[in-house]
Tab-separated table of C-alpha atoms in Angstrom:
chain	number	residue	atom	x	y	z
A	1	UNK	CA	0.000	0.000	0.000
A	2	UNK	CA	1.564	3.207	-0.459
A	3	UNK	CA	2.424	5.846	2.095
A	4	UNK	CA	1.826	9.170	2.210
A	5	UNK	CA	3.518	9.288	5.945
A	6	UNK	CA	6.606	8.709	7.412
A	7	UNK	CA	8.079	4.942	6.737
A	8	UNK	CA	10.908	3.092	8.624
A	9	UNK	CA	12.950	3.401	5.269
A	10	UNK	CA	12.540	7.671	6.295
A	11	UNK	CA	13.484	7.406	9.582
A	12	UNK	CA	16.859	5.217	8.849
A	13	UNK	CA	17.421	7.657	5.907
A	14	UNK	CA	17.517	10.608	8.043
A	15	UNK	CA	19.040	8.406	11.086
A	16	UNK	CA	21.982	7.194	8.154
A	17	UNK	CA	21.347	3.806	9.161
A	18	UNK	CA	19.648	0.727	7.941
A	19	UNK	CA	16.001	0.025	8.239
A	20	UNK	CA	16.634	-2.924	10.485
A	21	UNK	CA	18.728	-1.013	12.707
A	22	UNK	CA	15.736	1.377	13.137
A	23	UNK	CA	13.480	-1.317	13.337
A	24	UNK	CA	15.391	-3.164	16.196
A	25	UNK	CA	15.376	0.282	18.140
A	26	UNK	CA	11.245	0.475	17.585
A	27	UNK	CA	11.105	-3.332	19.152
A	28	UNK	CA	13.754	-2.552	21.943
A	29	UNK	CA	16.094	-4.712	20.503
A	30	UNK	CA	19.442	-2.751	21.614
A	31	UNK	CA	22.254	-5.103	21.739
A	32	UNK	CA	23.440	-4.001	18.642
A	33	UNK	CA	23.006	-0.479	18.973
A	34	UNK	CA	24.891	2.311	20.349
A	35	UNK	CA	23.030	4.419	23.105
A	36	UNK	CA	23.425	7.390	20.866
A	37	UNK	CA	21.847	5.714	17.952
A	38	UNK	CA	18.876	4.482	19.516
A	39	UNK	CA	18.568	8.529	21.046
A	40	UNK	CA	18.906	10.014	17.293
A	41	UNK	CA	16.197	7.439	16.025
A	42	UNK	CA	14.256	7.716	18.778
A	43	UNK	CA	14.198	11.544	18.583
A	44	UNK	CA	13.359	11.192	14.479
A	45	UNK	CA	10.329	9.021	15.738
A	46	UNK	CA	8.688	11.290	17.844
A	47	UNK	CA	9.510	14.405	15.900
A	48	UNK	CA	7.882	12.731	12.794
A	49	UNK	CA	4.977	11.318	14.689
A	50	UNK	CA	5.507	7.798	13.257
A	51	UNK	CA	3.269	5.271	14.775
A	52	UNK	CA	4.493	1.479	14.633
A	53	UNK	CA	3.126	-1.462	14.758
A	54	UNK	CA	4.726	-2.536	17.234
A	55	UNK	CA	4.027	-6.205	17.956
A	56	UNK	CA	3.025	-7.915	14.235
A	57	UNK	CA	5.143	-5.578	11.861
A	58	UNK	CA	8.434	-6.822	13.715
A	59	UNK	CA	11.413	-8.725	11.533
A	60	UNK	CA	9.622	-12.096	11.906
A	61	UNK	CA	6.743	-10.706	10.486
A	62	UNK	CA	4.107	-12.556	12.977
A	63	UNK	CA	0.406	-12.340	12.164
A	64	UNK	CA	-1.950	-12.222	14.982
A	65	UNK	CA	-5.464	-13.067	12.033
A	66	UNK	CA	-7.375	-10.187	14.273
A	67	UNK	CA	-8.807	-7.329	12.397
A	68	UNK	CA	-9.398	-4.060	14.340
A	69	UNK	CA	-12.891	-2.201	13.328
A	70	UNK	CA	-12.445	1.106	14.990
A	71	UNK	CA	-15.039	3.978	15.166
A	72	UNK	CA	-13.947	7.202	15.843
A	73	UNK	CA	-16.936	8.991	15.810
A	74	UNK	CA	-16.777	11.064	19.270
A	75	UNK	CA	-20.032	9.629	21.156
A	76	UNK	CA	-22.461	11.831	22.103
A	77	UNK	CA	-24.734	9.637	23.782
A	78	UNK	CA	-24.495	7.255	26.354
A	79	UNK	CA	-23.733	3.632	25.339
A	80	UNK	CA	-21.650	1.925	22.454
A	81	UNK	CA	-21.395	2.286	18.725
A	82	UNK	CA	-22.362	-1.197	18.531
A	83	UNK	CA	-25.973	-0.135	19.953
A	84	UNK	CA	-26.530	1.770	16.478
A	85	UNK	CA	-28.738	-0.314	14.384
A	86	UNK	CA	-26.375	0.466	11.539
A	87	UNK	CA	-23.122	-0.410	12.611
A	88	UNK	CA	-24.821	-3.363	14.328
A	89	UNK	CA	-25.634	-4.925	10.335
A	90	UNK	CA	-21.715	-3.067	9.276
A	91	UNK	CA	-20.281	-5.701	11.566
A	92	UNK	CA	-22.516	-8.211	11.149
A	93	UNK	CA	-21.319	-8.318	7.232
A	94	UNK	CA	-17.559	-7.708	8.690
A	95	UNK	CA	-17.542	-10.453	11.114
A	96	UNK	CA	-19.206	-12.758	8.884
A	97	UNK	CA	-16.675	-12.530	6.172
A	98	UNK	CA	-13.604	-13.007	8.613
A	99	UNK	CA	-14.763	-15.835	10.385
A	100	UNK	CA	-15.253	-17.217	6.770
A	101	UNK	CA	-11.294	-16.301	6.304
A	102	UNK	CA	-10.350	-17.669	9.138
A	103	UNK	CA	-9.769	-14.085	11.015
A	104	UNK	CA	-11.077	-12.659	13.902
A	105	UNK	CA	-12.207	-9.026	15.209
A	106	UNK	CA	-11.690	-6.350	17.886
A	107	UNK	CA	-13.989	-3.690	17.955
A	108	UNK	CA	-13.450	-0.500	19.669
A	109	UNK	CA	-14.401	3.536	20.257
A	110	UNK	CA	-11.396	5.839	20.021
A	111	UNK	CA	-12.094	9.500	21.712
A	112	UNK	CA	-8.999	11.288	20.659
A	113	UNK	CA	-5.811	11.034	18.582
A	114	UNK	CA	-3.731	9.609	21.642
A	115	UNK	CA	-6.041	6.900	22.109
A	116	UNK	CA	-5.782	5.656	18.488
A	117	UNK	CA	-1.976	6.119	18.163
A	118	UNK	CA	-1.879	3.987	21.915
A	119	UNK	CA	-4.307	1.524	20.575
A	120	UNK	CA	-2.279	0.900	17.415
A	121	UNK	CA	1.014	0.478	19.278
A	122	UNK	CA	-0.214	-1.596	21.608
A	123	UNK	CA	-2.084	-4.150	20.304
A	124	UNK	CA	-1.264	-6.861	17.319
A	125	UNK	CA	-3.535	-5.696	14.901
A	126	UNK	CA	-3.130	-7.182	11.112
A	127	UNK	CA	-5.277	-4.553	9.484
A	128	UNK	CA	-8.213	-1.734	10.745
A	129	UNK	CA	-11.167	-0.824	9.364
A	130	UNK	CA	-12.381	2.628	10.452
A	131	UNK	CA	-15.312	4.527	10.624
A	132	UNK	CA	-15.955	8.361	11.060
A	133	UNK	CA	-12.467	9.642	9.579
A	134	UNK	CA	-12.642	13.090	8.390
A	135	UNK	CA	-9.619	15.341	7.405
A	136	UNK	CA	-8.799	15.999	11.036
A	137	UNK	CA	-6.303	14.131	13.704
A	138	UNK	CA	-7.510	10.497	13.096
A	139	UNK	CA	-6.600	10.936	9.603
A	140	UNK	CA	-2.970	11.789	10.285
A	141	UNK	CA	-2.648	9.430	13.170
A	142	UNK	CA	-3.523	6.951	10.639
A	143	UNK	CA	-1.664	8.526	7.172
A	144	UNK	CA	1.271	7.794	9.961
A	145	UNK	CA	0.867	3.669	10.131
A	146	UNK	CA	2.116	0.772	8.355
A	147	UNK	CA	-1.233	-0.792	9.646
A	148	UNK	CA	-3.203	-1.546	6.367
A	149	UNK	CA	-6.646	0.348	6.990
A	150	UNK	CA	-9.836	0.121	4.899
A	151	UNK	CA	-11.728	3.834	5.280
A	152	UNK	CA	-15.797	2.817	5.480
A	153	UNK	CA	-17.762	6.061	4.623
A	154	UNK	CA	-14.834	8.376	4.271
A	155	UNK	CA	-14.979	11.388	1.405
A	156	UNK	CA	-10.892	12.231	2.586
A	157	UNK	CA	-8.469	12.667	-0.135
A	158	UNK	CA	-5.515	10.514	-0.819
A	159	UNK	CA	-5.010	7.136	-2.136
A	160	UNK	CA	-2.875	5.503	1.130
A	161	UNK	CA	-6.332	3.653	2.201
A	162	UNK	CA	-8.778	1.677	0.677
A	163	UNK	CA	-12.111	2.553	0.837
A	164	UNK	CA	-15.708	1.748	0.422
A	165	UNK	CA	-18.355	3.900	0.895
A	166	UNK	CA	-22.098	5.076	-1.275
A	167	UNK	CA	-23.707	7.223	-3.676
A	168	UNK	CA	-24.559	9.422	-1.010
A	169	UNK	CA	-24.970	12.967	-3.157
A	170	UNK	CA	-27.186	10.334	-4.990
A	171	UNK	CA	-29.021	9.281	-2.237
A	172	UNK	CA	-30.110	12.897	-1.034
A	173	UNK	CA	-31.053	14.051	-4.613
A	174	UNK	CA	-33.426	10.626	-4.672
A	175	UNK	CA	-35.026	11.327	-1.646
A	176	UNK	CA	-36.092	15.026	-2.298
A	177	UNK	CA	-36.937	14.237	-5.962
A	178	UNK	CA	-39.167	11.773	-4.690
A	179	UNK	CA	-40.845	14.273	-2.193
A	180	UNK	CA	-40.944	16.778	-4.887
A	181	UNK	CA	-42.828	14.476	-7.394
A	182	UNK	CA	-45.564	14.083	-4.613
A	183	UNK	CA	-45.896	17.296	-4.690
A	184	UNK	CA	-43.946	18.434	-1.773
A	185	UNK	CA	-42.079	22.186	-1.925
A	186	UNK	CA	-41.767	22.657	1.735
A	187	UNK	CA	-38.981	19.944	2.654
A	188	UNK	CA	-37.062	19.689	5.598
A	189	UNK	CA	-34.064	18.245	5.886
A	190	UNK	CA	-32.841	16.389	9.589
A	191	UNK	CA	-29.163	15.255	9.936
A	192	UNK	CA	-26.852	14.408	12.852
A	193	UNK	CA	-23.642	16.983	12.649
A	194	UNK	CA	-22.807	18.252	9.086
A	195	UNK	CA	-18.899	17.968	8.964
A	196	UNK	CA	-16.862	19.425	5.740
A	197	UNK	CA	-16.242	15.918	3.015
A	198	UNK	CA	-18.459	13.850	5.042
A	199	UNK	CA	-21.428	11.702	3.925
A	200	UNK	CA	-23.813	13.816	5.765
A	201	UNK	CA	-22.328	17.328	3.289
A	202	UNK	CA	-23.011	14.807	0.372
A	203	UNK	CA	-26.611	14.242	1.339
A	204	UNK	CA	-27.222	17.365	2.320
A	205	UNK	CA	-26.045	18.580	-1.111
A	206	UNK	CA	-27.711	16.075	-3.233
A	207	UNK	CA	-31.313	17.660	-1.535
A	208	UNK	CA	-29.858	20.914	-2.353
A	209	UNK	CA	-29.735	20.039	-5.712
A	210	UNK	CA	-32.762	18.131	-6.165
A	211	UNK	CA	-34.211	21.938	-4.700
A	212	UNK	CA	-32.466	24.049	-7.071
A	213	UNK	CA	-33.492	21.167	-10.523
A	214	UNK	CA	-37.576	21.864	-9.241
A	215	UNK	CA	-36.625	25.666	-8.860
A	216	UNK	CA	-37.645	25.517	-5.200
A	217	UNK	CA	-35.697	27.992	-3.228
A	218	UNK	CA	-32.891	26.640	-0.348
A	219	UNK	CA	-34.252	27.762	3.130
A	220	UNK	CA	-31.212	27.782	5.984
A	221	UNK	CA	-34.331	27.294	8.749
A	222	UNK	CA	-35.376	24.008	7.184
A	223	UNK	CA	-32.036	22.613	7.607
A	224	UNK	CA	-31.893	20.411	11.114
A	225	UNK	CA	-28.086	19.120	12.909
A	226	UNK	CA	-29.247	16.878	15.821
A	227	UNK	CA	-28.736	14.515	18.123
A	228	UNK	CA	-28.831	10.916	17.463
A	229	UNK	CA	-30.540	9.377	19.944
A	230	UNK	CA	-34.122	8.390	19.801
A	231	UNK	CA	-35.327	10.586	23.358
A	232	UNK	CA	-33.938	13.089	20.953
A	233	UNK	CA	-35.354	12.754	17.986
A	234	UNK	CA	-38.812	12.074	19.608
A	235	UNK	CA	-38.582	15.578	21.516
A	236	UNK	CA	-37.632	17.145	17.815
A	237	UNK	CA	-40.532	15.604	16.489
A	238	UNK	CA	-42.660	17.135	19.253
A	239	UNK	CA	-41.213	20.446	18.131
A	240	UNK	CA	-41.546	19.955	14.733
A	241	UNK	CA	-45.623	19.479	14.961
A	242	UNK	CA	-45.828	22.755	15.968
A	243	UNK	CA	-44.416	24.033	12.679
A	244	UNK	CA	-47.096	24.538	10.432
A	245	UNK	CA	-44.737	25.704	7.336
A	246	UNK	CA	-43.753	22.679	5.811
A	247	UNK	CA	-45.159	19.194	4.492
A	248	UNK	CA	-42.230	16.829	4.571
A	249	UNK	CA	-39.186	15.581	5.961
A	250	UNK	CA	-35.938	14.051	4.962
A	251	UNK	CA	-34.251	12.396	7.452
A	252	UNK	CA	-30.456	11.097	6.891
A	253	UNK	CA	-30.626	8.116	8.976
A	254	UNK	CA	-33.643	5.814	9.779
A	255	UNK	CA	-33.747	5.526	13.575
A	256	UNK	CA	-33.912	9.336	13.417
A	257	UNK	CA	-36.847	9.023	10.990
A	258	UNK	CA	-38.564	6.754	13.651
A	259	UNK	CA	-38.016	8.770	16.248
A	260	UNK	CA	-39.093	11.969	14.729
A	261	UNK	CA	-42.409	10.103	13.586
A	262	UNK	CA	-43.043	8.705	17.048
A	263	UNK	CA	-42.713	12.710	18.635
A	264	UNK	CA	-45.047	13.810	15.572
A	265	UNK	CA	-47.646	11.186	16.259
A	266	UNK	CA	-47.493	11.540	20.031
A	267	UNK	CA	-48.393	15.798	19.387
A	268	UNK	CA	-51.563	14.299	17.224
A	269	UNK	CA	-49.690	14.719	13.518
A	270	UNK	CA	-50.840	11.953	11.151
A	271	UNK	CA	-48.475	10.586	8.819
A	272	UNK	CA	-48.467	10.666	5.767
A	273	UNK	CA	-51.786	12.626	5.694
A	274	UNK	CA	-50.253	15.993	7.431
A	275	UNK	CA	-46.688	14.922	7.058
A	276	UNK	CA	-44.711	13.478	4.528
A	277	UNK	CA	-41.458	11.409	5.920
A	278	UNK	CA	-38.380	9.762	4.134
A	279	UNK	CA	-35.630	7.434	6.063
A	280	UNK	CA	-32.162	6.697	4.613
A	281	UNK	CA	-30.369	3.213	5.565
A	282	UNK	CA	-33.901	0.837	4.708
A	283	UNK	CA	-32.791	-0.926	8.129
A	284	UNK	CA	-35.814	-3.558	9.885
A	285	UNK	CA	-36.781	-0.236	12.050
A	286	UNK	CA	-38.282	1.078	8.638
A	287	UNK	CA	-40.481	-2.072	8.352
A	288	UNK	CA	-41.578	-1.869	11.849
A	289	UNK	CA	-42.629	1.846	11.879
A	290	UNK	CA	-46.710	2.588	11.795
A	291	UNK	CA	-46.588	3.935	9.088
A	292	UNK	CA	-43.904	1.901	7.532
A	293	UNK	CA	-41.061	3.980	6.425
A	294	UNK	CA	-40.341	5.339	2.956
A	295	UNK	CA	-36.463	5.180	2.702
A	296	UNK	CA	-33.629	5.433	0.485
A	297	UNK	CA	-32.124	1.689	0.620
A	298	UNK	CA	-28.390	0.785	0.851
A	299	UNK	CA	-26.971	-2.817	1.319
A	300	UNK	CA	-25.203	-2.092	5.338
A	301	UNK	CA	-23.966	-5.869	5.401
A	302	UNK	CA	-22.871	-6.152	2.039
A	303	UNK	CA	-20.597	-2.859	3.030
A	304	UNK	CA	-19.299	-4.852	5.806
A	305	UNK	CA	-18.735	-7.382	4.303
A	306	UNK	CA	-16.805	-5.542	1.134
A	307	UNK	CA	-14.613	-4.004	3.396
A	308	UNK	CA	-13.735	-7.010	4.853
A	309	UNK	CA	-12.615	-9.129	1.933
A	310	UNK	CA	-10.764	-6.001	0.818
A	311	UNK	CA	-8.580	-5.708	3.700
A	312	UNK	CA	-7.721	-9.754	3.324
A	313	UNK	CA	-7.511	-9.869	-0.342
A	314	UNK	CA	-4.726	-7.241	0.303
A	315	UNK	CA	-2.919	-9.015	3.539
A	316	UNK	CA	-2.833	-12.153	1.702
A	317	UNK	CA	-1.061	-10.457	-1.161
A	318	UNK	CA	-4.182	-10.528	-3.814
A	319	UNK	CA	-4.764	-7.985	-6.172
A	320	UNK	CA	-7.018	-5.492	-5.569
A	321	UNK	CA	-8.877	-4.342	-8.547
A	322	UNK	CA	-10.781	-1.245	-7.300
A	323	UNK	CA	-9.188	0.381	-4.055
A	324	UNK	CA	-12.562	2.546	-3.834
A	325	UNK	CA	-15.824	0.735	-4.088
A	326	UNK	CA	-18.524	2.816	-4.268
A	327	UNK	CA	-22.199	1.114	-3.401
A	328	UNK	CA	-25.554	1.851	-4.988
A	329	UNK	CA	-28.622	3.403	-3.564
A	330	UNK	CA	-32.215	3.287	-4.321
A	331	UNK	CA	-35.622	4.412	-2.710
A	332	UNK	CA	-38.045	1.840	-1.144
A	333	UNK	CA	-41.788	3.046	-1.346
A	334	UNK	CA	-43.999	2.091	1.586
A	335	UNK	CA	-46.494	4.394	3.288
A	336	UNK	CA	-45.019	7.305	4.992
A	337	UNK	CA	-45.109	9.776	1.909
A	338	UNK	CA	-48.309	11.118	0.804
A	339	UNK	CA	-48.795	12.285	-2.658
A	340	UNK	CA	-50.713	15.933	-2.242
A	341	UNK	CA	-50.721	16.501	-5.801
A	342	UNK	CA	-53.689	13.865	-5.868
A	343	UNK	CA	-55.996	15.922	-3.225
């Protein structure tokens, strides 16, 4: 994989010795190396911020067969990542796949920068696959690793990782089209927190599109950033029933949509009939919902999954054909979109 950070080959370069002397001084192996050597190349490494792997990259080359899956999304709500009914189905496909390979997986929440570079040193991981990078501390922890990562969702630039994400602008643009056609001009649009080359900005801008193609005008007051979690999202549909300037919603993530409906329905709003809703994800919450949720569909396991066989393909020396997969989306009709145009 190539590197766009700091390699051991750079560090015995600027040391002027060999890689394996720099290696031996990484894995404390000092015997053969003067105290003022291992002091230069130690003072290279942390000036240069290079993180090892520090157990399975060593001269023998030992492979420990775990994989690390690694959100670093910072929680905002109590509980783990694994209590999201997406990432629940992402490692359901991920898990499935490397017990099929014969590999196994460590899942864990990273908070800050020190906490990935830590993990990453300390334990004997053969590859990572991350979730929630943006251009921002993670991403150079990471752009400073031999680990090989696979990026899930990621819109950074660069070609060090592999990475498989969705048609997200696609998916925003299908979802507002689809209000629109039913008639809908009055659209808002709920979100957890937008961040800059993120799949939230991509969804966001695919409804801003679908706007501007029907000649609707943008409004900066129908745009929601919330919280996640459903007490949340039930209290913002509560709020929302006492707007009386819209007709629809477009919600980025379907246990928000759910949510949202339940706080609607609780203040006496009927759905579809007074509001419109659309889901993204098509998860089992949108089958479950009264009314059953209109959503934009995207295959969560088979993501997992993807990523999975990626990383592997490239540990056991395969070839990988596309190093960015990019995964289709589609809307599902059920009931929870009303077509005014017909009244």
């Amino acid at each position: 994989m190539k590197k766009n950070g700091i390699t051991i080959k750079d560090i015995a370069k600027e040391a002027g010795v060999s890689p394996t002397t720099v290696s031996n001084v990484i894995h404390k192996k000092y015997e053969h190396v003067s105290p003022e050597t291992v002091k230069r190349i130690e003072k290279i490494i942390e000036e240069k911020g290079y993180i090892p792997n520090m157990l399975a990259r060593s001269l023998v080359k030992r492979n420990s067969k775990i994989i690390g899956v690694i959100n670093c999304l910072i929680p905002t709500a109590r509980g783990s990542f694994i209590q999201d009914p997406f990432h629940t189905v992402f490692l359901g496909g991920v898990e499935k796949e490397l017990s099929k390979r014969g590999y196994f997986i460590m899942l864990r929440t990273v908070n800050d920068k020190d906490e990935l570079i830590s993990l990453l040193k300390t334990w004997n991981l053969d590859g990572v696959i991350v979730t929630g990078i943006f251009e921002d501390e993670f991403y150079e922890a990471l752009l400073n690793t031999d680990i090989p990562v696979v990026l899930i969702d990621s819109y950074v630039d660069g070609d060090k990782f592999l990475k498989v994400g969705l048609e997200d602008f696609k998916g925003g643009y299908l979802a507002t089209r689809y209000l629109i056609e039913k008639g809908h001009r009055e659209i808002l649009f709920v979100s957890p927190k937008i961040k800059p080359k993120g799949v939230l900005e991509e969804r966001l801008k695919g409804y801003k599109r679908a706007l501007e193609d029907y000649g609707i005008p943008f409004k900066s007051e129908h745009i929601y950033e919330h919280g996640t979690r459903v007490e949340e999202c039930i209290e913002l549909g509560r709020k929302l029933s006492k707007r009386k300037d819209f007709t629809a919603i477009f919600v980025t993530a379907d246990i928000m949509a759910a949510g949202i409906m339940s706080g609607l329905i609780e203040m006496g709003v009927k759905i579809p009939e007074e509001v419109s809703i659309v889901g993204f994800d098509d998860l089992d919450i949108s089958l479950i919902t009264s009314p059953r949720l209109t959503t934009i569909h995207q295959d969560v396991e088979v993501k997992g999954t993807i990523a999975a066989r990626m990383l592997i393909d490239y540990l056991e020396g395969k070839v990988i054909k596309e190093r960015t997969v990019i995964l289709p989306v589609r809307i599902v009709e059920r009931e929870s979109v009303r077509d005014i145009k017909k009244n």
